[in-house]
């Protein structure tokens, strides 16, 4: 469903845009160009935004909800490359891939997205040196994240991987309790972490034993980040909070 | 050991440099600037080039030999992020990381490297829009490689992962037999693929049963790429040859 963009939404879009590393340090007129081209959309669960190898018309910034990025293997299995939520963006990499999406994107929890034309981004990166440098920084950030991911898949056990996934959703500067709202479908998180659903359930129970977290449906309550980071981050070369998030 | 750079080595350095995606499409005077700043070095096995968090002075292009990139976890384990050989480069990402190396690099098989100043790369990326765009393409390539890696760790079994590692070292356009020279220390490849040494041995035997490859010490003989790609690539969303390699 396409929504009209009210001026207050335009404001929200602008403030989300400003926080994107892509536009950091760029002139206000470039930011305004992007804010004006920005369209708000609301989507229901299971809507496929695009598939791998689709021509890329838009890239997206998430205002609310959960999205999964995925690919399909030749023997028909799906890999969940990432699950994204509020404030994160996706699809922009297509400007470096002949305007083609290298993964599919699907709504997993009712979402409001801001979409922006790939053509505008491409033109701006090609013409504006500052934006090209910002895009480089954004890519470096993504790269760090992926390096982190490879390390996690190689070295952490299943419980630590769940702990890591949760920690990375927390504000590291919160004192006291943190409550996270996960997607209702836990098998999505299992797939995202490269686990079978049964492994995920067992590992989550183990994590609850080793730390002090509690889980109520899709809600996770973390009384203190110290207990969970102590358990999780020992098997990783990053200290908490992860450098690739900031 | 530092070697003097003869004019023929300068020529080799220049031709290796020209093939780097980083300098593709840039003017000849930029290429000459890099070729002139390039120094050849020869290193023995186990030499540490730099450690994680070291200030970055140089980035490197491999003329021959094997290098591993690694990180250490807080509980003292090592992750092998990558093993690299002839024609590949490393360390250049430091220009986007406050001139700091985000991983360590160590020689695992006697190597000749060409090293280039990070400061020159940084200055050129900042001043030259074309080089910034090339660097973006290089980063996109790395990103594809890492996405591929995450997928492989999530979906392929151990034998398929070894098959994938071998295939990615082959020239996909070769007809007939391919011979690969691996590092002598197989535990390095095991670590690179996130496996214990015992798992690696078992999985390699299984790969030999399922395909027609044979292994003699550090040498792997692959009679046809079809048999190995048929077995390996079915559990992956990339078709052979992998798009991120070309």
Coordinates of C-alpha atoms in Angstrom, one line a residue:
Chain A
X1 CA 0.0 0.0 0.0
X2 CA 1.3 3.4 -1.0
X3 CA 0.7 6.3 1.5
X4 CA 0.7 10.0 0.8
X5 CA 3.6 11.7 2.5
X6 CA 2.5 14.4 4.9
X7 CA 4.8 17.2 5.9
X8 CA 5.4 15.6 9.3
X9 CA 6.3 12.3 7.5
X10 CA 8.6 14.3 5.2
X11 CA 10.2 15.6 8.5
X12 CA 10.6 12.0 9.8
X13 CA 12.0 10.9 6.5
X14 CA 14.4 13.8 6.5
X15 CA 15.6 13.0 10.0
X16 CA 16.1 9.3 9.2
X17 CA 17.9 10.3 6.1
X18 CA 20.2 12.7 7.9
X19 CA 21.3 9.9 10.2
X20 CA 22.3 7.6 7.3
X21 CA 26.1 7.4 7.0
X22 CA 25.6 7.7 3.3
X23 CA 24.6 11.4 3.5
X24 CA 26.8 12.4 6.5
X25 CA 29.0 15.4 5.8
X26 CA 27.1 16.2 2.5
X27 CA 25.6 19.6 1.8
X28 CA 22.1 20.5 2.8
X29 CA 21.0 20.8 -0.8
X30 CA 22.0 17.2 -1.5
X31 CA 20.1 16.1 1.6
X32 CA 17.0 18.1 0.5
X33 CA 17.2 16.5 -2.9
X34 CA 17.0 13.0 -1.3
X35 CA 14.3 14.1 1.2
X36 CA 12.1 15.4 -1.7
X37 CA 12.5 12.2 -3.7
X38 CA 11.6 10.1 -0.6
X39 CA 8.3 8.2 -0.6
X40 CA 6.7 6.6 2.5
X41 CA 5.1 3.1 2.0
X42 CA 3.4 0.8 4.4
X43 CA 3.7 -2.9 3.8
X44 CA 2.0 -6.0 5.2
X45 CA 3.9 -9.1 6.3
X46 CA 5.2 -11.5 3.6
X47 CA 5.2 -8.8 0.9
X48 CA 8.2 -9.4 -1.4
X49 CA 9.8 -6.1 -2.3
X50 CA 12.2 -7.4 -4.8
X51 CA 13.9 -10.7 -5.8
X52 CA 17.6 -11.4 -6.4
X53 CA 18.5 -10.3 -10.0
X54 CA 15.6 -7.9 -10.2
X55 CA 16.4 -4.6 -11.8
X56 CA 16.8 -2.1 -8.9
X57 CA 14.6 1.0 -9.0
X58 CA 14.6 1.9 -5.3
X59 CA 16.6 1.6 -2.1
X60 CA 14.9 1.7 1.3
X61 CA 15.2 3.1 4.8
X62 CA 13.2 1.3 7.5
X63 CA 11.0 3.5 9.7
X64 CA 9.5 0.6 11.5
X65 CA 9.0 -3.2 11.2
X66 CA 11.3 -6.1 10.2
X67 CA 12.7 -7.0 6.8
X68 CA 14.7 -10.0 5.7
X69 CA 17.3 -10.1 3.0
X70 CA 17.6 -13.5 1.4
X71 CA 19.0 -15.5 -1.5
X72 CA 18.0 -18.8 -2.9
X73 CA 20.4 -21.7 -3.6
X74 CA 20.4 -23.8 -6.8
X75 CA 18.9 -26.7 -4.8
X76 CA 16.0 -24.5 -3.6
X77 CA 17.1 -23.6 0.0
X78 CA 16.9 -20.1 1.3
X79 CA 19.8 -18.3 3.1
X80 CA 18.7 -15.4 5.3
X81 CA 21.5 -12.9 4.7
X82 CA 20.2 -10.3 7.2
X83 CA 17.2 -9.2 9.2
X84 CA 16.9 -5.5 9.5
X85 CA 14.8 -3.1 11.5
X86 CA 14.2 0.6 12.3
X87 CA 16.9 3.0 11.0
X88 CA 18.7 0.5 8.8
X89 CA 18.8 0.8 5.0
X90 CA 19.0 -1.8 2.2
X91 CA 19.2 -2.0 -1.6
X92 CA 21.6 0.8 -2.1
X93 CA 24.4 -1.6 -3.0
X94 CA 22.6 -2.0 -6.4
X95 CA 24.3 1.2 -7.7
X96 CA 27.5 -0.8 -7.7
X97 CA 25.9 -3.9 -9.3
X98 CA 24.7 -2.6 -12.6
X99 CA 21.4 -1.5 -11.0
X100 CA 20.5 -5.0 -10.1
X101 CA 19.6 -6.4 -6.7
X102 CA 22.0 -9.1 -5.5
X103 CA 19.5 -10.4 -2.9
X104 CA 15.8 -10.5 -2.4
X105 CA 13.9 -8.5 0.3
X106 CA 10.7 -9.5 2.0
X107 CA 8.6 -7.9 4.8
X108 CA 8.5 -10.2 7.9
X109 CA 6.7 -7.9 10.3
X110 CA 4.4 -5.1 9.1
X111 CA 6.7 -2.2 8.1
X112 CA 6.8 1.4 7.1
X113 CA 9.6 2.1 4.7
X114 CA 11.0 5.2 3.0
X115 CA 12.0 4.4 -0.6
X116 CA 14.4 6.5 -2.7
X117 CA 15.3 6.2 -6.4
X118 CA 18.5 4.3 -7.1
X119 CA 19.0 6.5 -10.2
X120 CA 19.3 9.6 -7.9
X121 CA 21.8 7.9 -5.7
X122 CA 23.8 6.7 -8.7
X123 CA 23.9 10.1 -10.2
X124 CA 24.9 11.7 -7.0
X125 CA 27.7 9.2 -6.2
X126 CA 29.0 9.7 -9.8
X127 CA 28.9 13.5 -9.7
X128 CA 29.6 14.3 -6.1
X129 CA 33.0 13.3 -4.6
X130 CA 31.9 13.8 -1.0
X131 CA 28.9 11.4 -1.5
X132 CA 31.3 8.9 -3.1
X133 CA 33.5 9.1 -0.1
X134 CA 30.5 8.7 2.3
X135 CA 29.4 5.7 0.3
X136 CA 32.9 4.2 0.7
X137 CA 32.5 4.7 4.5
X138 CA 29.1 3.0 4.4
X139 CA 30.6 0.1 2.5
X140 CA 33.4 -0.2 5.0
X141 CA 30.8 -0.3 7.8
X142 CA 29.0 -3.1 6.0
X143 CA 32.3 -4.9 5.4
X144 CA 33.1 -4.8 9.1
X145 CA 29.7 -6.1 9.9
X146 CA 30.2 -9.0 7.5
X147 CA 33.6 -9.8 8.9
X148 CA 32.0 -9.9 12.3
X149 CA 29.4 -12.3 11.0
X150 CA 32.0 -14.7 9.5
X151 CA 33.9 -14.7 12.8
X152 CA 30.7 -15.3 14.7
X153 CA 29.7 -18.2 12.5
X154 CA 33.2 -19.7 12.8
X155 CA 33.9 -19.3 16.5
X156 CA 30.8 -18.7 18.6
X157 CA 28.5 -21.6 19.8
X158 CA 24.8 -21.4 19.0
X159 CA 23.9 -19.7 22.4
X160 CA 26.6 -17.1 22.0
X161 CA 25.4 -16.4 18.5
X162 CA 21.9 -15.7 19.8
X163 CA 23.3 -13.6 22.6
X164 CA 25.3 -11.6 20.0
X165 CA 22.3 -11.1 17.8
X166 CA 20.3 -9.7 20.8
X167 CA 23.2 -7.5 22.0
X168 CA 23.5 -5.9 18.6
X169 CA 19.9 -4.8 18.8
X170 CA 20.5 -3.1 22.2
X171 CA 21.5 0.5 22.9
X172 CA 24.9 -0.1 24.6
X173 CA 24.7 3.0 26.7
X174 CA 21.5 2.0 28.4
X175 CA 21.8 1.5 32.1
X176 CA 19.5 -1.1 33.6
X177 CA 16.9 -3.2 31.8
X178 CA 16.5 -3.4 28.0
X179 CA 13.4 -4.8 26.3
X180 CA 13.6 -6.0 22.7
X181 CA 10.7 -6.7 20.4
X182 CA 11.7 -9.5 18.0
X183 CA 9.8 -10.7 15.0
X184 CA 7.1 -13.1 16.0
X185 CA 8.4 -15.8 13.8
X186 CA 11.4 -17.1 15.6
X187 CA 12.4 -19.5 12.8
X188 CA 13.4 -16.4 10.9
X189 CA 16.0 -15.6 13.5
X190 CA 17.1 -19.2 13.5
X191 CA 17.6 -19.0 9.7
X192 CA 19.4 -15.7 10.0
X193 CA 21.9 -17.3 12.5
X194 CA 22.3 -20.4 10.3
X195 CA 20.6 -22.8 12.7
X196 CA 17.7 -25.3 12.6
X197 CA 14.6 -24.3 14.6
X198 CA 15.3 -27.1 17.2
X199 CA 18.9 -26.0 17.7
X200 CA 17.7 -22.4 18.1
X201 CA 15.2 -23.4 20.9
X202 CA 17.8 -25.5 22.8
X203 CA 20.5 -22.7 22.4
X204 CA 18.1 -20.1 23.6
X205 CA 17.3 -22.1 26.7
X206 CA 21.0 -22.5 27.4
X207 CA 21.5 -18.7 27.0
X208 CA 18.7 -18.2 29.5
X209 CA 20.6 -20.5 32.0
X210 CA 23.9 -18.8 31.5
X211 CA 22.6 -15.2 31.6
X212 CA 19.6 -13.5 33.2
X213 CA 17.4 -12.8 30.2
X214 CA 13.8 -13.8 30.0
X215 CA 11.6 -14.3 26.9
X216 CA 7.9 -13.7 26.7
X217 CA 6.6 -14.4 23.2
X218 CA 8.3 -12.0 20.9
X219 CA 9.6 -9.9 23.8
X220 CA 13.0 -10.4 25.3
X221 CA 13.9 -8.8 28.6
X222 CA 17.6 -8.2 29.4
X223 CA 18.1 -7.1 33.0
X224 CA 21.8 -6.1 32.4
X225 CA 23.9 -6.0 29.3
X226 CA 27.0 -7.1 31.3
X227 CA 25.9 -10.6 32.0
X228 CA 25.0 -11.3 28.4
X229 CA 28.1 -9.6 26.9
X230 CA 30.4 -11.4 29.3
X231 CA 29.0 -14.7 28.1
X232 CA 28.8 -13.9 24.4
X233 CA 31.7 -11.7 23.6
X234 CA 34.5 -13.9 25.0
X235 CA 34.4 -15.9 21.8
X236 CA 34.9 -12.9 19.6
X237 CA 37.6 -10.5 18.7
X238 CA 35.3 -7.5 19.1
X239 CA 34.7 -5.9 22.5
X240 CA 31.2 -4.9 23.4
X241 CA 29.9 -2.6 22.0
X242 CA 30.8 -3.7 18.5
X243 CA 32.8 -1.1 16.6
X244 CA 30.9 -1.8 13.3
X245 CA 27.7 -0.5 14.9
X246 CA 29.0 3.0 15.7
Chain B
X1 CA 64.1 -9.2 3.9
X2 CA 63.9 -6.1 1.6
X3 CA 65.0 -6.6 -2.0
X4 CA 66.1 -4.0 -4.5
X5 CA 63.6 -3.4 -7.2
X6 CA 65.1 -4.1 -10.7
X7 CA 63.5 -2.6 -13.7
X8 CA 62.0 -6.0 -14.7
X9 CA 60.5 -6.2 -11.2
X10 CA 59.2 -2.7 -11.6
X11 CA 57.6 -3.9 -14.8
X12 CA 56.0 -6.9 -13.0
X13 CA 54.8 -4.6 -10.2
X14 CA 53.3 -2.3 -12.8
X15 CA 51.4 -5.1 -14.5
X16 CA 50.1 -6.5 -11.2
X17 CA 49.1 -3.0 -10.2
X18 CA 47.3 -2.5 -13.6
X19 CA 45.2 -5.6 -12.9
X20 CA 44.0 -4.4 -9.5
X21 CA 40.4 -3.2 -9.7
X22 CA 41.4 -0.3 -7.6
X23 CA 43.3 1.4 -10.4
X24 CA 41.1 0.3 -13.3
X25 CA 39.9 3.1 -15.5
X26 CA 42.4 5.6 -13.8
X27 CA 44.8 7.7 -15.8
X28 CA 48.3 6.4 -16.6
X29 CA 49.9 9.1 -14.5
X30 CA 48.1 7.8 -11.4
X31 CA 49.2 4.3 -12.2
X32 CA 52.8 5.5 -12.7
X33 CA 52.6 7.2 -9.3
X34 CA 51.7 3.9 -7.7
X35 CA 54.2 1.9 -9.7
X36 CA 57.0 4.3 -8.6
X37 CA 56.1 4.1 -4.9
X38 CA 55.9 0.3 -5.1
X39 CA 58.6 -1.7 -3.2
X40 CA 59.2 -5.5 -3.6
X41 CA 59.9 -7.5 -0.5
X42 CA 60.5 -11.2 0.1
X43 CA 59.4 -12.8 3.3
X44 CA 59.9 -16.2 5.0
X45 CA 57.1 -18.2 6.5
X46 CA 55.6 -17.1 9.9
X47 CA 56.7 -13.5 9.5
X48 CA 54.0 -11.3 10.9
X49 CA 53.5 -8.3 8.6
X50 CA 51.2 -6.4 11.0
X51 CA 48.7 -7.1 13.8
X52 CA 45.1 -6.0 14.4
X53 CA 45.0 -2.4 15.6
X54 CA 48.5 -1.6 14.3
X55 CA 48.8 1.7 12.5
X56 CA 48.7 1.1 8.8
X57 CA 51.7 2.3 6.8
X58 CA 51.4 0.0 3.7
X59 CA 49.1 -2.1 1.7
X60 CA 50.2 -5.1 -0.2
X61 CA 49.8 -7.0 -3.5
X62 CA 50.9 -10.6 -3.6
X63 CA 53.4 -11.6 -6.3
X64 CA 53.7 -15.2 -5.0
X65 CA 53.2 -17.2 -1.8
X66 CA 50.4 -17.5 0.7
X67 CA 49.2 -15.0 3.3
X68 CA 46.7 -15.4 6.1
X69 CA 44.5 -12.6 7.5
X70 CA 43.5 -13.2 11.1
X71 CA 42.0 -11.8 14.3
X72 CA 42.3 -12.9 17.8
X73 CA 39.3 -13.4 20.1
X74 CA 39.2 -12.2 23.7
X75 CA 39.5 -15.8 25.0
X76 CA 42.6 -16.3 22.9
X77 CA 41.4 -18.1 19.8
X78 CA 42.4 -17.1 16.3
X79 CA 39.9 -16.7 13.4
X80 CA 41.4 -17.0 10.0
X81 CA 39.5 -14.4 8.0
X82 CA 41.1 -15.2 4.7
X83 CA 44.0 -16.9 2.9
X84 CA 45.3 -15.0 -0.1
X85 CA 47.6 -15.8 -2.9
X86 CA 49.1 -14.4 -6.1
X87 CA 47.4 -11.3 -7.6
X88 CA 45.3 -10.6 -4.5
X89 CA 45.8 -7.5 -2.3
X90 CA 45.3 -6.7 1.4
X91 CA 45.6 -3.9 3.9
X92 CA 44.0 -1.2 1.7
X93 CA 40.8 -1.1 3.7
X94 CA 42.9 0.7 6.4
X95 CA 42.3 4.0 4.5
X96 CA 38.7 3.8 5.6
X97 CA 39.6 2.8 9.2
X98 CA 41.6 5.8 10.5
X99 CA 44.8 4.3 9.0
X100 CA 44.6 1.3 11.3
X101 CA 44.6 -2.4 10.4
X102 CA 41.4 -4.2 11.4
X103 CA 43.1 -7.6 11.1
X104 CA 46.6 -9.1 11.4
X105 CA 48.5 -10.5 8.4
X106 CA 51.1 -13.3 8.5
X107 CA 53.1 -15.1 5.8
X108 CA 52.2 -18.8 5.7
X109 CA 54.2 -19.8 2.7
X110 CA 57.4 -17.9 1.5
X111 CA 56.1 -14.9 -0.4
X112 CA 57.1 -12.0 -2.6
X113 CA 54.9 -8.9 -1.9
X114 CA 54.7 -5.5 -3.4
X115 CA 54.0 -2.9 -0.8
X116 CA 52.6 0.6 -1.4
X117 CA 52.1 3.5 1.0
X118 CA 48.6 3.8 2.6
X119 CA 49.2 7.6 2.6
X120 CA 49.4 7.7 -1.2
X121 CA 46.2 5.6 -1.6
X122 CA 44.4 7.8 1.0
X123 CA 45.5 11.1 -0.7
X124 CA 44.5 9.7 -4.2
X125 CA 41.1 8.5 -3.0
X126 CA 40.4 11.8 -1.4
X127 CA 41.5 13.9 -4.3
X128 CA 40.6 11.8 -7.3
X129 CA 37.0 11.0 -7.9
X130 CA 37.7 8.2 -10.4
X131 CA 39.9 6.4 -7.9
X132 CA 37.2 6.9 -5.2
X133 CA 34.7 5.2 -7.6
X134 CA 37.1 2.4 -8.3
X135 CA 37.7 1.9 -4.6
X136 CA 33.9 1.6 -4.3
X137 CA 33.8 -1.1 -6.9
X138 CA 36.6 -2.9 -5.1
X139 CA 34.7 -2.7 -1.9
X140 CA 31.6 -4.0 -3.6
X141 CA 33.6 -7.0 -4.8
X142 CA 34.9 -7.7 -1.3
X143 CA 31.3 -7.4 0.0
X144 CA 30.1 -10.0 -2.6
X145 CA 32.9 -12.3 -1.5
X146 CA 31.9 -12.0 2.1
X147 CA 28.2 -12.5 1.4
X148 CA 29.2 -15.6 -0.5
X149 CA 31.3 -16.7 2.6
X150 CA 28.4 -16.2 5.0
X151 CA 26.2 -18.2 2.7
X152 CA 28.7 -21.0 2.4
X153 CA 29.2 -21.2 6.2
X154 CA 25.4 -21.4 6.6
X155 CA 24.4 -23.8 3.9
X156 CA 27.2 -25.9 2.6
X157 CA 28.4 -29.1 4.3
X158 CA 32.1 -29.4 5.1
X159 CA 33.0 -31.3 1.9
X160 CA 31.2 -28.7 -0.2
X161 CA 33.0 -25.9 1.6
X162 CA 36.4 -27.5 0.7
X163 CA 35.2 -28.0 -2.9
X164 CA 34.1 -24.3 -3.0
X165 CA 37.5 -23.2 -1.6
X166 CA 39.3 -25.2 -4.3
X167 CA 37.0 -24.1 -7.2
X168 CA 37.6 -20.5 -6.3
X169 CA 41.3 -21.0 -6.9
X170 CA 40.8 -22.4 -10.4
X171 CA 40.7 -20.6 -13.7
X172 CA 37.0 -21.3 -14.7
X173 CA 37.8 -21.2 -18.4
X174 CA 40.4 -24.0 -18.3
X175 CA 39.4 -27.1 -20.3
X176 CA 40.7 -30.3 -18.9
X177 CA 42.9 -30.8 -15.8
X178 CA 43.8 -28.2 -13.2
X179 CA 46.6 -28.5 -10.7
X180 CA 46.5 -26.4 -7.6
X181 CA 49.4 -25.8 -5.2
X182 CA 48.0 -25.3 -1.6
X183 CA 49.8 -24.2 1.5
X184 CA 51.7 -27.2 3.0
X185 CA 50.0 -26.6 6.3
X186 CA 46.4 -27.9 5.8
X187 CA 45.3 -26.9 9.2
X188 CA 45.4 -23.3 7.9
X189 CA 42.8 -24.2 5.3
X190 CA 40.7 -26.0 7.9
X191 CA 40.8 -22.8 10.1
X192 CA 40.0 -20.7 7.1
X193 CA 36.9 -22.8 6.5
X194 CA 35.9 -22.8 10.2
X195 CA 36.6 -26.5 10.7
X196 CA 38.7 -28.6 13.1
X197 CA 41.6 -30.5 11.5
X198 CA 39.9 -33.9 11.9
X199 CA 36.7 -32.6 10.3
X200 CA 38.7 -31.3 7.4
X201 CA 40.4 -34.6 6.8
X202 CA 37.1 -36.5 6.9
X203 CA 35.4 -34.0 4.6
X204 CA 38.3 -34.0 2.1
X205 CA 38.0 -37.8 1.9
X206 CA 34.3 -37.5 1.3
X207 CA 35.0 -34.9 -1.4
X208 CA 37.4 -37.3 -3.1
X209 CA 34.7 -40.0 -3.1
X210 CA 32.0 -37.7 -4.6
X211 CA 34.2 -36.1 -7.2
X212 CA 37.3 -37.2 -9.1
X213 CA 40.0 -35.0 -7.5
X214 CA 43.2 -36.5 -6.1
X215 CA 45.5 -35.0 -3.5
X216 CA 49.3 -35.5 -3.3
X217 CA 50.8 -33.6 -0.4
X218 CA 50.1 -29.9 -1.1
X219 CA 49.1 -30.5 -4.7
X220 CA 45.5 -31.0 -5.7
X221 CA 44.7 -32.4 -9.1
X222 CA 41.2 -31.7 -10.5
X223 CA 40.5 -33.6 -13.7
X224 CA 37.4 -31.6 -14.6
X225 CA 35.8 -28.6 -13.0
X226 CA 32.3 -29.9 -13.8
X227 CA 32.3 -32.8 -11.4
X228 CA 33.4 -30.7 -8.5
X229 CA 31.2 -27.7 -9.3
X230 CA 28.2 -30.1 -9.7
X231 CA 28.7 -31.4 -6.2
X232 CA 29.7 -28.1 -4.5
X233 CA 27.6 -25.4 -6.1
X234 CA 24.2 -27.1 -5.7
X235 CA 24.1 -25.8 -2.1
X236 CA 24.8 -22.2 -3.1
X237 CA 22.9 -19.3 -4.8
X238 CA 25.9 -18.5 -7.0
X239 CA 26.4 -20.4 -10.2
X240 CA 29.9 -21.5 -11.2
X241 CA 32.0 -19.4 -11.9
X242 CA 31.3 -17.1 -8.9
X243 CA 30.3 -13.6 -10.0
X244 CA 32.4 -12.0 -7.2
X245 CA 35.6 -13.3 -8.8
X246 CA 35.3 -11.6 -12.1

